[in-house]
Amino acid sequence: MRQSIEEEQREFIADFNELEDWLIQYNALLEITSRMEPLRAEEKVSSNRVYTCKAKLWLIMEHRNGKVYLRADSESLIVKGIVGVIVALLNDRTPREIRKADIRF
C-alpha cells in the first residue's frame, strides 16, 4: 500500500536535506525531471499553462476512475524538477487524499 501524502512528503524532505550541497540537490531535481513523462507539443497550449509562474509551465490534470492524474513540463529545469516532486506526490491519488493533505514544502 502506498504511503500517505504526508509520509511521502516527510521522506522526500528528509532525503533531500541529507544532500547538504546545493549542487547535489540541483542534480537530484534534474534526476526527477528525467523520470517525468514529457508533454506533447499539442498539450503545451494556453489552457494548460500556469501563468503565475515566471517560467513557462504546463500542467495537465485528469480525473479517471476516482483518481487524479498529473503531468507537467516546463522550459526551466529547476521549475520542472520542483513541479516533478509535486506531481510524484499527488499523482494517482483520490481528490479526498489531496484535499485533506497538509503539504508543507
Coordinates of N, CA and C in Angstrom, one line a residue:
M1 N 0.8 -1.2 0.0 CA 0.0 0.0 0.0 C 0.9 1.2 0.0
R2 N 0.5 2.2 -0.7 CA 1.2 3.5 -0.8 C 1.2 4.3 0.5
Q3 N 2.3 5.0 0.8 CA 2.3 5.8 1.9 C 1.3 7.0 1.7
S4 N 1.0 7.7 2.8 CA 0.2 8.9 2.7 C 1.0 10.0 2.1
I5 N 0.3 11.0 1.7 CA 1.0 12.2 1.1 C 1.9 12.8 2.1
E6 N 1.5 12.9 3.4 CA 2.4 13.5 4.4 C 3.6 12.6 4.6
E7 N 3.4 11.3 4.6 CA 4.6 10.4 4.8 C 5.6 10.5 3.7
E8 N 5.1 10.5 2.5 CA 6.0 10.7 1.3 C 6.7 12.0 1.3
Q9 N 5.9 13.0 1.7 CA 6.5 14.4 1.8 C 7.6 14.4 2.8
R10 N 7.4 13.9 4.0 CA 8.4 13.9 5.1 C 9.7 13.1 4.6
E11 N 9.5 12.0 3.9 CA 10.6 11.2 3.4 C 11.4 12.0 2.4
F12 N 10.7 12.6 1.5 CA 11.4 13.4 0.5 C 12.2 14.5 1.1
I13 N 11.6 15.2 2.0 CA 12.3 16.4 2.7 C 13.5 15.9 3.4
A14 N 13.4 14.8 4.1 CA 14.5 14.2 4.9 C 15.6 13.8 3.9
D15 N 15.3 13.1 2.9 CA 16.3 12.6 1.9 C 16.9 13.8 1.2
F16 N 16.1 14.8 0.9 CA 16.7 16.0 0.2 C 17.6 16.8 1.1
N17 N 17.2 16.9 2.3 CA 18.0 17.7 3.3 C 19.4 17.0 3.6
E18 N 19.4 15.7 3.4 CA 20.7 15.0 3.6 C 21.7 15.3 2.6
L19 N 21.2 15.8 1.4 CA 22.1 16.3 0.4 C 22.4 17.8 0.7
E20 N 23.5 17.9 1.5 CA 23.8 19.3 2.0 C 24.3 20.2 1.0
D21 N 24.9 19.8 0.0 CA 25.4 20.7 -1.1 C 24.3 21.0 -2.1
W22 N 24.2 22.3 -2.4 CA 23.1 22.8 -3.3 C 23.3 22.2 -4.7
L23 N 24.5 21.9 -5.1 CA 24.7 21.4 -6.4 C 24.2 19.9 -6.5
I24 N 24.4 19.2 -5.4 CA 23.9 17.8 -5.4 C 22.3 17.9 -5.3
Q25 N 21.8 18.8 -4.6 CA 20.3 19.0 -4.6 C 19.8 19.3 -6.0
Y26 N 20.5 20.2 -6.7 CA 20.1 20.6 -8.0 C 20.1 19.3 -8.9
N27 N 21.2 18.5 -8.8 CA 21.3 17.3 -9.6 C 20.1 16.3 -9.3
A28 N 19.7 16.3 -8.0 CA 18.6 15.4 -7.6 C 17.3 15.9 -8.3
L29 N 17.1 17.2 -8.4 CA 15.9 17.7 -9.1 C 16.0 17.4 -10.5
L30 N 17.2 17.5 -11.1 CA 17.3 17.1 -12.5 C 17.0 15.6 -12.8
E31 N 17.4 14.8 -11.8 CA 17.1 13.4 -11.9 C 15.6 13.1 -11.9
I32 N 14.8 13.9 -11.1 CA 13.4 13.8 -11.1 C 12.8 14.1 -12.5
T33 N 13.4 15.2 -13.1 CA 12.9 15.6 -14.4 C 13.0 14.5 -15.5
S34 N 14.1 13.7 -15.3 CA 14.3 12.6 -16.3 C 13.3 11.5 -16.2
R35 N 12.6 11.4 -15.1 CA 11.6 10.4 -14.9 C 10.2 10.8 -15.3
M36 N 10.1 12.1 -15.6 CA 8.7 12.7 -15.9 C 8.3 12.3 -17.4
E37 N 7.1 12.0 -17.6 CA 6.6 11.8 -18.9 C 6.5 13.1 -19.6
P38 N 7.2 13.3 -20.8 CA 7.1 14.6 -21.4 C 5.7 14.9 -22.0
L39 N 5.4 16.2 -22.1 CA 4.2 16.6 -22.7 C 4.4 16.7 -24.2
R40 N 3.4 16.4 -25.0 CA 3.5 16.5 -26.4 C 3.3 18.0 -26.8
A41 N 3.8 18.4 -27.9 CA 3.8 19.8 -28.3 C 2.3 20.3 -28.3
E42 N 1.4 19.5 -28.7 CA 0.0 19.9 -28.8 C -0.7 20.1 -27.4
E43 N 0.0 19.6 -26.4 CA -0.5 19.7 -25.0 C 0.0 21.0 -24.4
K44 N 1.0 21.6 -25.0 CA 1.6 22.9 -24.4 C 0.8 24.1 -25.0
V45 N -0.4 24.1 -24.6 CA -1.3 25.2 -25.1 C -1.7 26.1 -23.9
S46 N -2.3 27.2 -24.2 CA -2.6 28.2 -23.2 C -3.6 27.7 -22.1
S47 N -4.5 26.8 -22.4 CA -5.4 26.2 -21.4 C -4.7 25.3 -20.4
N48 N -3.5 24.9 -20.7 CA -2.7 24.0 -19.8 C -1.6 24.8 -19.1
R49 N -1.5 26.1 -19.4 CA -0.3 26.9 -18.9 C -0.6 27.4 -17.6
V50 N 0.4 27.4 -16.7 CA 0.3 28.1 -15.4 C 0.9 29.4 -15.5
Y51 N 0.1 30.5 -15.6 CA 0.6 31.8 -15.9 C 1.2 32.5 -14.7
T52 N 1.0 32.0 -13.5 CA 1.5 32.6 -12.3 C 3.0 32.3 -12.1
C53 N 3.5 31.4 -12.9 CA 4.9 31.1 -12.8 C 5.7 31.9 -13.9
K54 N 6.8 32.4 -13.5 CA 7.6 33.3 -14.4 C 8.1 32.4 -15.6
A55 N 8.5 31.2 -15.3 CA 9.0 30.3 -16.4 C 7.7 29.7 -17.0
K56 N 7.8 29.3 -18.2 CA 6.7 28.6 -18.9 C 6.5 27.2 -18.2
L57 N 5.3 27.0 -17.7 CA 5.0 25.8 -17.0 C 3.6 25.3 -17.5
W58 N 3.5 24.1 -17.9 CA 2.2 23.5 -18.3 C 1.9 22.4 -17.3
L59 N 0.6 22.3 -17.0 CA 0.1 21.3 -16.1 C -1.2 20.7 -16.6
I60 N -1.2 19.4 -16.7 CA -2.4 18.7 -17.2 C -2.9 17.8 -16.0
M61 N -4.1 18.0 -15.7 CA -4.8 17.2 -14.6 C -5.9 16.4 -15.2
E62 N -6.0 15.2 -14.9 CA -7.1 14.4 -15.4 C -7.7 13.6 -14.2
H63 N -9.0 13.4 -14.3 CA -9.7 12.6 -13.2 C -10.2 11.4 -13.9
R64 N -9.7 10.2 -13.5 CA -10.2 8.9 -14.1 C -10.3 7.9 -13.0
N65 N -11.4 7.2 -13.0 CA -11.6 6.1 -12.1 C -11.5 6.5 -10.6
G66 N -11.9 7.7 -10.3 CA -11.9 8.2 -9.0 C -10.5 8.7 -8.5
K67 N -9.5 8.8 -9.4 CA -8.2 9.3 -9.0 C -7.8 10.5 -9.9
V68 N -6.9 11.3 -9.4 CA -6.3 12.4 -10.1 C -5.0 12.0 -10.7
Y69 N -4.8 12.3 -11.9 CA -3.5 12.1 -12.6 C -2.9 13.4 -13.1
L70 N -1.7 13.6 -12.9 CA -1.0 14.8 -13.2 C 0.2 14.6 -14.1
R71 N 0.4 15.5 -15.0 CA 1.6 15.5 -15.9 C 2.0 17.0 -16.0
A72 N 3.3 17.3 -16.1 CA 3.7 18.7 -16.2 C 5.0 18.8 -17.0
D73 N 5.3 20.0 -17.4 CA 6.5 20.3 -18.1 C 6.8 21.7 -18.0
S74 N 8.1 22.1 -18.1 CA 8.5 23.5 -18.0 C 9.7 23.7 -18.8
E75 N 9.9 24.9 -19.3 CA 11.2 25.2 -20.0 C 12.3 25.4 -19.1
S76 N 12.0 25.6 -17.8 CA 13.1 25.7 -16.8 C 13.3 24.4 -16.1
L77 N 14.5 23.9 -16.0 CA 14.8 22.6 -15.4 C 14.5 22.6 -13.9
I78 N 14.8 23.7 -13.2 CA 14.5 23.8 -11.8 C 13.0 23.8 -11.5
V79 N 12.2 24.6 -12.3 CA 10.8 24.6 -12.1 C 10.2 23.2 -12.4
K80 N 10.7 22.6 -13.5 CA 10.3 21.2 -13.9 C 10.6 20.2 -12.7
G81 N 11.8 20.3 -12.1 CA 12.1 19.5 -11.0 C 11.2 19.6 -9.8
I82 N 10.9 20.9 -9.5 CA 10.1 21.2 -8.3 C 8.7 20.7 -8.6
V83 N 8.1 21.0 -9.8 CA 6.8 20.5 -10.1 C 6.8 19.0 -10.2
G84 N 7.9 18.4 -10.6 CA 8.0 17.0 -10.7 C 7.8 16.3 -9.3
V85 N 8.3 17.0 -8.3 CA 8.2 16.5 -6.9 C 6.7 16.5 -6.5
I86 N 6.0 17.6 -6.9 CA 4.6 17.7 -6.6 C 3.8 16.7 -7.3
V87 N 4.1 16.5 -8.6 CA 3.4 15.5 -9.4 C 3.6 14.1 -8.8
A88 N 4.8 13.8 -8.5 CA 5.0 12.5 -7.9 C 4.3 12.3 -6.6
L89 N 4.2 13.3 -5.8 CA 3.5 13.3 -4.5 C 2.0 13.1 -4.7
L90 N 1.4 13.8 -5.6 CA -0.1 13.9 -5.8 C -0.7 13.0 -6.8
N91 N 0.2 12.5 -7.7 CA -0.3 11.7 -8.8 C -0.9 10.4 -8.3
D92 N -2.0 9.9 -9.0 CA -2.6 8.7 -8.7 C -3.2 8.6 -7.3
R93 N -3.7 9.8 -6.9 CA -4.4 9.9 -5.5 C -5.9 10.2 -5.7
T94 N -6.6 10.0 -4.7 CA -8.0 10.4 -4.8 C -8.1 11.9 -4.5
P95 N -9.2 12.6 -5.0 CA -9.3 14.0 -4.7 C -9.4 14.2 -3.1
R96 N -10.0 13.3 -2.4 CA -10.1 13.4 -1.0 C -8.7 13.4 -0.3
E97 N -7.9 12.5 -0.8 CA -6.5 12.4 -0.2 C -5.8 13.7 -0.4
I98 N -5.9 14.3 -1.6 CA -5.2 15.6 -1.9 C -5.8 16.7 -1.1
R99 N -7.1 16.8 -1.0 CA -7.8 17.9 -0.3 C -7.4 17.9 1.2
K100 N -7.3 16.7 1.8 CA -7.0 16.6 3.2 C -5.5 16.7 3.6
A101 N -4.7 16.6 2.6 CA -3.2 16.6 2.8 C -2.7 17.9 3.3
D102 N -1.8 17.8 4.2 CA -1.1 19.0 4.7 C 0.3 19.1 4.1
I103 N 0.3 19.8 2.9 CA 1.5 19.9 2.1 C 2.3 21.1 2.6
R104 N 3.6 20.9 3.0 CA 4.4 21.9 3.6 C 5.8 21.9 3.1
F105 N 6.0 22.0 1.8 CA 7.4 22.0 1.2 C 8.0 23.3 1.6

